Amino acid sequence: DAKTTQPTSMDCAEGRAANLPCNHSTISGNEYVYWYRQIHSQGPQYIIHGLKNNETNEMASLIITEDRKSSTLILPHATLRDTAVYYCIVRPYSGNTGKLIFGQGTTLQVKP
Amino acid sequence: EAGVAQSPRYKIIEKRQSVAFWCNPISGHATLYWYQQILGQGPKLLIQFQNNGVVDDSQLPKDRFSAERLKGVDSTLKIQPAKLEDSAVYLCASRRETHNEQFFGPGTRLTVL
């Protein structure tokens, strides 16, 4: 079972920041938070991951609370192409197997 | 670099028939995954290979599903015989050994009638 809780759906206006929350209250100290997204009819795409510090890359920013029980993915200037299902995943620590357990994710609809 | 390739993209079969899917991972990626994604759900891992050895097949229904990765490169996933509930998208992903990011292919959409 997925160890994260996300809202089922969210809307965002084009050009605005999209803030996608994720709850992972049972996260262990050595587990990372990963975000992937899946655009319609495509395979999932990696966005970003973090352990406890905030992270930023060319796609998004990841803000993790100090207690690590929740996080927020921020798309700073959402475009129509960002419409997708966003998955927040806590990666089980099992050596280097890279196993991902997907939940149902948040469907983000970016509107013009 | 070229992405993960999968074929066919679509397949329609009748129940009790057999079907096979093919995956070519990104060159140099030692780890290969097969996922099943039922409509409206997130992907579920079926099997993971490290080179040509199986690392995790705990979620693979072994009475009807089989997978192999000969020579540690391409992989095939087979279903025999198919059931109605096998209708799903089958996704292949690969990962470089020293990295965390998985790269996914476009998937094969299977419809079992």
PDB file of C-alpha atoms in Angstrom:
ATOM      1  CA  ASP A   1       0.000   0.000   0.000  1.00  0.00           C
ATOM      2  CA  ALA A   2       1.078   3.555  -0.701  1.00  0.00           C
ATOM      3  CA  LYS A   3       2.361   5.426   2.338  1.00  0.00           C
ATOM      4  CA  THR A   4       1.188   8.825   1.131  1.00  0.00           C
ATOM      5  CA  THR A   5      -2.080  10.762   1.031  1.00  0.00           C
ATOM      6  CA  GLN A   6      -2.821  13.269  -1.707  1.00  0.00           C
ATOM      7  CA  PRO A   7      -5.927  15.181  -2.758  1.00  0.00           C
ATOM      8  CA  THR A   8      -7.710  13.490  -5.620  1.00  0.00           C
ATOM      9  CA  SER A   9      -7.787  16.548  -7.839  1.00  0.00           C
ATOM     10  CA  MET A  10      -6.776  20.200  -8.045  1.00  0.00           C
ATOM     11  CA  ASP A  11      -7.208  23.075 -10.466  1.00  0.00           C
ATOM     12  CA  CYS A  12      -4.716  25.806 -11.230  1.00  0.00           C
ATOM     13  CA  ALA A  13      -4.818  28.856 -13.475  1.00  0.00           C
ATOM     14  CA  GLU A  14      -2.262  28.994 -16.249  1.00  0.00           C
ATOM     15  CA  GLY A  15       0.750  31.102 -15.257  1.00  0.00           C
ATOM     16  CA  ARG A  16       0.076  30.725 -11.558  1.00  0.00           C
ATOM     17  CA  ALA A  17       1.991  28.570  -9.112  1.00  0.00           C
ATOM     18  CA  ALA A  18       0.591  25.090  -8.553  1.00  0.00           C
ATOM     19  CA  ASN A  19       1.089  23.813  -5.010  1.00  0.00           C
ATOM     20  CA  LEU A  20       0.474  20.094  -4.629  1.00  0.00           C
ATOM     21  CA  PRO A  21       0.405  18.784  -1.054  1.00  0.00           C
ATOM     22  CA  CYS A  22       1.319  15.326   0.142  1.00  0.00           C
ATOM     23  CA  ASN A  23       0.991  13.762   3.555  1.00  0.00           C
ATOM     24  CA  HIS A  24       3.454  11.057   4.599  1.00  0.00           C
ATOM     25  CA  SER A  25       3.116  10.989   8.364  1.00  0.00           C
ATOM     26  CA  THR A  26       4.629   7.506   8.750  1.00  0.00           C
ATOM     27  CA  ILE A  27       7.792   8.206   6.784  1.00  0.00           C
ATOM     28  CA  SER A  28      10.947   6.622   8.170  1.00  0.00           C
ATOM     29  CA  GLY A  29      14.166   8.519   8.759  1.00  0.00           C
ATOM     30  CA  ASN A  30      15.947   7.021   5.760  1.00  0.00           C
ATOM     31  CA  GLU A  31      13.096   7.229   3.263  1.00  0.00           C
ATOM     32  CA  TYR A  32      13.048   9.783   0.483  1.00  0.00           C
ATOM     33  CA  VAL A  33      10.084  11.657  -0.953  1.00  0.00           C
ATOM     34  CA  TYR A  34       9.785  11.314  -4.727  1.00  0.00           C
ATOM     35  CA  TRP A  35       7.476  13.052  -7.168  1.00  0.00           C
ATOM     36  CA  TYR A  36       6.550  11.707 -10.571  1.00  0.00           C
ATOM     37  CA  ARG A  37       3.903  12.861 -12.973  1.00  0.00           C
ATOM     38  CA  GLN A  38       1.993  11.111 -15.727  1.00  0.00           C
ATOM     39  CA  ILE A  39       0.641  13.008 -18.672  1.00  0.00           C
ATOM     40  CA  HIS A  40      -2.288  11.352 -20.425  1.00  0.00           C
ATOM     41  CA  SER A  41      -1.275   8.294 -22.500  1.00  0.00           C
ATOM     42  CA  GLN A  42       2.370   8.532 -21.441  1.00  0.00           C
ATOM     43  CA  GLY A  43       4.512   6.754 -18.899  1.00  0.00           C
ATOM     44  CA  PRO A  44       5.326   8.442 -15.588  1.00  0.00           C
ATOM     45  CA  GLN A  45       8.076  11.049 -15.599  1.00  0.00           C
ATOM     46  CA  TYR A  46      10.428  11.784 -12.716  1.00  0.00           C
ATOM     47  CA  ILE A  47      10.192  15.322 -11.346  1.00  0.00           C
ATOM     48  CA  ILE A  48      12.208  15.658  -8.163  1.00  0.00           C
ATOM     49  CA  HIS A  49      13.108  13.950  -4.901  1.00  0.00           C
ATOM     50  CA  GLY A  50      14.356  14.934  -1.450  1.00  0.00           C
ATOM     51  CA  LEU A  51      15.215  13.622   1.988  1.00  0.00           C
ATOM     52  CA  LYS A  52      14.816  16.546   4.376  1.00  0.00           C
ATOM     53  CA  ASN A  53      16.139  19.672   2.731  1.00  0.00           C
ATOM     54  CA  ASN A  54      14.144  21.670   0.231  1.00  0.00           C
ATOM     55  CA  GLU A  55      15.081  20.912  -3.350  1.00  0.00           C
ATOM     56  CA  THR A  56      14.741  22.801  -6.625  1.00  0.00           C
ATOM     57  CA  ASN A  57      15.402  21.847 -10.214  1.00  0.00           C
ATOM     58  CA  GLU A  58      14.372  23.126 -13.626  1.00  0.00           C
ATOM     59  CA  MET A  59      10.930  21.560 -13.324  1.00  0.00           C
ATOM     60  CA  ALA A  60       9.803  22.204  -9.759  1.00  0.00           C
ATOM     61  CA  SER A  61      10.566  22.871  -6.112  1.00  0.00           C
ATOM     62  CA  LEU A  62      10.019  20.450  -3.262  1.00  0.00           C
ATOM     63  CA  ILE A  63       9.326  21.761   0.206  1.00  0.00           C
ATOM     64  CA  ILE A  64       9.528  19.199   3.027  1.00  0.00           C
ATOM     65  CA  THR A  65       8.341  20.141   6.515  1.00  0.00           C
ATOM     66  CA  GLU A  66      10.815  19.991   9.351  1.00  0.00           C
ATOM     67  CA  ASP A  67       9.137  16.926  10.878  1.00  0.00           C
ATOM     68  CA  ARG A  68       9.105  15.344   7.381  1.00  0.00           C
ATOM     69  CA  LYS A  69       5.472  14.327   7.755  1.00  0.00           C
ATOM     70  CA  SER A  70       4.338  16.296   4.730  1.00  0.00           C
ATOM     71  CA  SER A  71       5.660  17.989   1.632  1.00  0.00           C
ATOM     72  CA  THR A  72       4.567  20.283  -1.170  1.00  0.00           C
ATOM     73  CA  LEU A  73       5.512  20.173  -4.802  1.00  0.00           C
ATOM     74  CA  ILE A  74       5.535  23.611  -6.385  1.00  0.00           C
ATOM     75  CA  LEU A  75       5.293  24.253 -10.111  1.00  0.00           C
ATOM     76  CA  PRO A  76       6.155  27.972 -10.159  1.00  0.00           C
ATOM     77  CA  HIS A  77       4.430  28.953 -13.406  1.00  0.00           C
ATOM     78  CA  ALA A  78       2.000  26.252 -14.466  1.00  0.00           C
ATOM     79  CA  THR A  79       1.280  25.785 -18.156  1.00  0.00           C
ATOM     80  CA  LEU A  80      -1.388  23.752 -19.924  1.00  0.00           C
ATOM     81  CA  ARG A  81       1.260  21.080 -20.560  1.00  0.00           C
ATOM     82  CA  ASP A  82       1.541  20.561 -16.792  1.00  0.00           C
ATOM     83  CA  THR A  83      -1.935  19.011 -16.748  1.00  0.00           C
ATOM     84  CA  ALA A  84      -1.243  15.494 -15.465  1.00  0.00           C
ATOM     85  CA  VAL A  85      -1.556  13.085 -12.562  1.00  0.00           C
ATOM     86  CA  TYR A  86       1.086  13.849  -9.935  1.00  0.00           C
ATOM     87  CA  TYR A  87       2.305  11.049  -7.703  1.00  0.00           C
ATOM     88  CA  CYS A  88       3.982  11.585  -4.350  1.00  0.00           C
ATOM     89  CA  ILE A  89       5.933   8.461  -3.383  1.00  0.00           C
ATOM     90  CA  VAL A  90       7.858   7.535  -0.310  1.00  0.00           C
ATOM     91  CA  ARG A  91      10.562   5.211  -1.427  1.00  0.00           C
ATOM     92  CA  PRO A  92      11.024   2.221   0.846  1.00  0.00           C
ATOM     93  CA  TYR A  93      14.599   1.866   1.854  1.00  0.00           C
ATOM     94  CA  SER A  94      15.634  -1.541   0.573  1.00  0.00           C
ATOM     95  CA  GLY A  95      19.196  -1.293  -0.492  1.00  0.00           C
ATOM     96  CA  ASN A  96      19.358  -0.025  -4.022  1.00  0.00           C
ATOM     97  CA  THR A  97      16.354  -1.717  -5.589  1.00  0.00           C
ATOM     98  CA  GLY A  98      14.659   1.587  -6.434  1.00  0.00           C
ATOM     99  CA  LYS A  99      11.200   0.142  -5.857  1.00  0.00           C
ATOM    100  CA  LEU A 100       8.386   2.701  -6.228  1.00  0.00           C
ATOM    101  CA  ILE A 101       4.909   2.191  -4.768  1.00  0.00           C
ATOM    102  CA  PHE A 102       2.408   4.452  -6.523  1.00  0.00           C
ATOM    103  CA  GLY A 103      -0.847   5.647  -4.974  1.00  0.00           C
ATOM    104  CA  GLN A 104      -3.658   7.207  -6.955  1.00  0.00           C
ATOM    105  CA  GLY A 105      -2.027  10.620  -7.157  1.00  0.00           C
ATOM    106  CA  THR A 106      -3.468  14.100  -7.662  1.00  0.00           C
ATOM    107  CA  THR A 107      -4.982  15.015 -10.999  1.00  0.00           C
ATOM    108  CA  LEU A 108      -3.878  18.579 -11.709  1.00  0.00           C
ATOM    109  CA  GLN A 109      -5.922  20.463 -14.275  1.00  0.00           C
ATOM    110  CA  VAL A 110      -4.300  23.668 -15.495  1.00  0.00           C
ATOM    111  CA  LYS A 111      -6.899  25.983 -16.956  1.00  0.00           C
ATOM    112  CA  PRO A 112      -6.408  28.888 -19.359  1.00  0.00           C
TER     113      PRO A 112
ATOM    114  CA  GLU B   1      19.715   9.569 -25.531  1.00  0.00           C
ATOM    115  CA  ALA B   2      16.920   7.324 -26.774  1.00  0.00           C
ATOM    116  CA  GLY B   3      14.190   6.548 -24.283  1.00  0.00           C
ATOM    117  CA  VAL B   4      12.679   3.253 -23.196  1.00  0.00           C
ATOM    118  CA  ALA B   5      11.052   1.548 -26.168  1.00  0.00           C
ATOM    119  CA  GLN B   6       8.015  -0.708 -25.919  1.00  0.00           C
ATOM    120  CA  SER B   7       5.988  -2.633 -28.436  1.00  0.00           C
ATOM    121  CA  PRO B   8       3.289  -3.083 -29.392  1.00  0.00           C
ATOM    122  CA  ARG B   9       1.577   0.106 -28.244  1.00  0.00           C
ATOM    123  CA  TYR B  10      -1.864  -1.478 -28.347  1.00  0.00           C
ATOM    124  CA  LYS B  11      -3.087  -5.057 -28.257  1.00  0.00           C
ATOM    125  CA  ILE B  12      -6.584  -6.514 -28.235  1.00  0.00           C
ATOM    126  CA  ILE B  13      -7.057 -10.209 -27.513  1.00  0.00           C
ATOM    127  CA  GLU B  14      -9.775 -12.530 -26.307  1.00  0.00           C
ATOM    128  CA  LYS B  15      -9.675 -14.146 -22.901  1.00  0.00           C
ATOM    129  CA  ARG B  16      -7.649 -17.327 -22.677  1.00  0.00           C
ATOM    130  CA  GLN B  17      -5.366 -16.193 -25.492  1.00  0.00           C
ATOM    131  CA  SER B  18      -1.670 -15.496 -24.996  1.00  0.00           C
ATOM    132  CA  VAL B  19       0.132 -12.183 -25.435  1.00  0.00           C
ATOM    133  CA  ALA B  20       3.693 -10.924 -25.176  1.00  0.00           C
ATOM    134  CA  PHE B  21       5.116  -7.450 -24.683  1.00  0.00           C
ATOM    135  CA  TRP B  22       8.604  -6.309 -25.498  1.00  0.00           C
ATOM    136  CA  CYS B  23      10.783  -3.679 -23.832  1.00  0.00           C
ATOM    137  CA  ASN B  24      14.139  -2.207 -24.804  1.00  0.00           C
ATOM    138  CA  PRO B  25      15.578  -0.156 -21.931  1.00  0.00           C
ATOM    139  CA  ILE B  26      17.899   2.811 -22.175  1.00  0.00           C
ATOM    140  CA  SER B  27      21.396   1.709 -23.081  1.00  0.00           C
ATOM    141  CA  GLY B  28      23.521   1.038 -20.027  1.00  0.00           C
ATOM    142  CA  HIS B  29      20.618   0.781 -17.592  1.00  0.00           C
ATOM    143  CA  ALA B  30      21.129  -2.360 -15.548  1.00  0.00           C
ATOM    144  CA  THR B  31      17.782  -2.292 -13.748  1.00  0.00           C
ATOM    145  CA  LEU B  32      14.537  -2.965 -15.582  1.00  0.00           C
ATOM    146  CA  TYR B  33      10.985  -2.897 -14.206  1.00  0.00           C
ATOM    147  CA  TRP B  34       7.593  -4.031 -15.469  1.00  0.00           C
ATOM    148  CA  TYR B  35       4.522  -2.293 -14.041  1.00  0.00           C
ATOM    149  CA  GLN B  36       0.823  -2.909 -14.523  1.00  0.00           C
ATOM    150  CA  GLN B  37      -1.476   0.110 -14.510  1.00  0.00           C
ATOM    151  CA  ILE B  38      -5.204  -0.514 -14.332  1.00  0.00           C
ATOM    152  CA  LEU B  39      -7.425   2.365 -15.433  1.00  0.00           C
ATOM    153  CA  GLY B  40      -7.754   4.987 -12.710  1.00  0.00           C
ATOM    154  CA  GLN B  41      -4.978   3.551 -10.557  1.00  0.00           C
ATOM    155  CA  GLY B  42      -1.289   4.150 -10.141  1.00  0.00           C
ATOM    156  CA  PRO B  43       1.240   1.727 -11.634  1.00  0.00           C
ATOM    157  CA  LYS B  44       1.896  -1.463  -9.696  1.00  0.00           C
ATOM    158  CA  LEU B  45       5.265  -3.182  -9.868  1.00  0.00           C
ATOM    159  CA  LEU B  46       5.130  -6.686 -11.324  1.00  0.00           C
ATOM    160  CA  ILE B  47       8.793  -7.607 -11.588  1.00  0.00           C
ATOM    161  CA  GLN B  48      12.243  -6.056 -11.309  1.00  0.00           C
ATOM    162  CA  PHE B  49      15.421  -7.260 -13.008  1.00  0.00           C
ATOM    163  CA  GLN B  50      19.000  -6.386 -12.185  1.00  0.00           C
ATOM    164  CA  ASN B  51      20.904  -7.236 -15.363  1.00  0.00           C
ATOM    165  CA  ASN B  52      19.355 -10.619 -16.236  1.00  0.00           C
ATOM    166  CA  GLY B  53      18.533 -11.680 -12.678  1.00  0.00           C
ATOM    167  CA  VAL B  54      15.188 -11.244 -10.919  1.00  0.00           C
ATOM    168  CA  VAL B  55      15.329  -8.955  -7.875  1.00  0.00           C
ATOM    169  CA  ASP B  56      11.637  -8.777  -6.982  1.00  0.00           C
ATOM    170  CA  ASP B  57       8.720 -10.693  -8.491  1.00  0.00           C
ATOM    171  CA  SER B  58       6.535 -10.820  -5.396  1.00  0.00           C
ATOM    172  CA  GLN B  59       3.575  -9.141  -7.158  1.00  0.00           C
ATOM    173  CA  LEU B  60       3.785 -11.173 -10.370  1.00  0.00           C
ATOM    174  CA  PRO B  61       0.881 -13.649 -10.805  1.00  0.00           C
ATOM    175  CA  LYS B  62       3.177 -16.508 -11.671  1.00  0.00           C
ATOM    176  CA  ASP B  63       0.422 -18.897 -12.683  1.00  0.00           C
ATOM    177  CA  ARG B  64      -0.156 -16.839 -15.821  1.00  0.00           C
ATOM    178  CA  PHE B  65       2.531 -14.166 -16.084  1.00  0.00           C
ATOM    179  CA  SER B  66       6.158 -14.732 -16.954  1.00  0.00           C
ATOM    180  CA  ALA B  67       9.020 -12.414 -17.791  1.00  0.00           C
ATOM    181  CA  GLU B  68      12.568 -12.782 -18.927  1.00  0.00           C
ATOM    182  CA  ARG B  69      15.521 -10.588 -19.645  1.00  0.00           C
ATOM    183  CA  LEU B  70      17.994 -12.558 -21.663  1.00  0.00           C
ATOM    184  CA  LYS B  71      21.487 -11.087 -21.966  1.00  0.00           C
ATOM    185  CA  GLY B  72      20.540  -8.348 -19.515  1.00  0.00           C
ATOM    186  CA  VAL B  73      19.169  -5.964 -22.140  1.00  0.00           C
ATOM    187  CA  ASP B  74      15.736  -6.459 -23.756  1.00  0.00           C
ATOM    188  CA  SER B  75      12.894  -7.970 -21.807  1.00  0.00           C
ATOM    189  CA  THR B  76       9.621  -9.683 -22.617  1.00  0.00           C
ATOM    190  CA  LEU B  77       6.530 -10.022 -20.445  1.00  0.00           C
ATOM    191  CA  LYS B  78       4.080 -12.772 -21.313  1.00  0.00           C
ATOM    192  CA  ILE B  79       0.538 -13.528 -20.190  1.00  0.00           C
ATOM    193  CA  GLN B  80      -0.831 -17.001 -20.790  1.00  0.00           C
ATOM    194  CA  PRO B  81      -3.778 -17.389 -20.619  1.00  0.00           C
ATOM    195  CA  ALA B  82      -5.164 -13.856 -20.374  1.00  0.00           C
ATOM    196  CA  LYS B  83      -8.124 -12.964 -18.197  1.00  0.00           C
ATOM    197  CA  LEU B  84     -10.508 -10.033 -18.460  1.00  0.00           C
ATOM    198  CA  GLU B  85      -8.930  -8.421 -15.394  1.00  0.00           C
ATOM    199  CA  ASP B  86      -5.562  -8.273 -17.164  1.00  0.00           C
ATOM    200  CA  SER B  87      -6.842  -5.353 -19.230  1.00  0.00           C
ATOM    201  CA  ALA B  88      -4.397  -2.583 -18.337  1.00  0.00           C
ATOM    202  CA  VAL B  89      -1.414  -0.584 -19.517  1.00  0.00           C
ATOM    203  CA  TYR B  90       1.864  -2.433 -19.093  1.00  0.00           C
ATOM    204  CA  LEU B  91       4.741  -0.074 -18.462  1.00  0.00           C
ATOM    205  CA  CYS B  92       8.426  -0.813 -18.691  1.00  0.00           C
ATOM    206  CA  ALA B  93      10.975   1.338 -16.883  1.00  0.00           C
ATOM    207  CA  SER B  94      14.744   1.298 -16.535  1.00  0.00           C
ATOM    208  CA  ARG B  95      17.260   2.849 -14.185  1.00  0.00           C
ATOM    209  CA  ARG B  96      20.983   3.410 -14.160  1.00  0.00           C
ATOM    210  CA  GLU B  97      22.594   1.611 -11.264  1.00  0.00           C
ATOM    211  CA  THR B  98      23.967   4.688  -9.512  1.00  0.00           C
ATOM    212  CA  HIS B  99      20.887   6.869  -9.950  1.00  0.00           C
ATOM    213  CA  ASN B 100      17.454   7.035  -8.345  1.00  0.00           C
ATOM    214  CA  GLU B 101      15.414   8.156 -11.343  1.00  0.00           C
ATOM    215  CA  GLN B 102      13.369   5.612 -13.273  1.00  0.00           C
ATOM    216  CA  PHE B 103      12.690   6.262 -16.949  1.00  0.00           C
ATOM    217  CA  PHE B 104       9.400   4.921 -18.235  1.00  0.00           C
ATOM    218  CA  GLY B 105       8.384   3.815 -21.692  1.00  0.00           C
ATOM    219  CA  PRO B 106       5.053   4.801 -23.268  1.00  0.00           C
ATOM    220  CA  GLY B 107       3.413   1.522 -22.264  1.00  0.00           C
ATOM    221  CA  THR B 108       1.374  -1.144 -24.023  1.00  0.00           C
ATOM    222  CA  ARG B 109      -2.377  -0.892 -23.660  1.00  0.00           C
ATOM    223  CA  LEU B 110      -3.888  -4.384 -23.436  1.00  0.00           C
ATOM    224  CA  THR B 111      -7.591  -4.990 -23.855  1.00  0.00           C
ATOM    225  CA  VAL B 112      -8.895  -8.479 -23.080  1.00  0.00           C
ATOM    226  CA  LEU B 113     -12.369  -9.188 -24.455  1.00  0.00           C
TER     227      LEU B 113
END
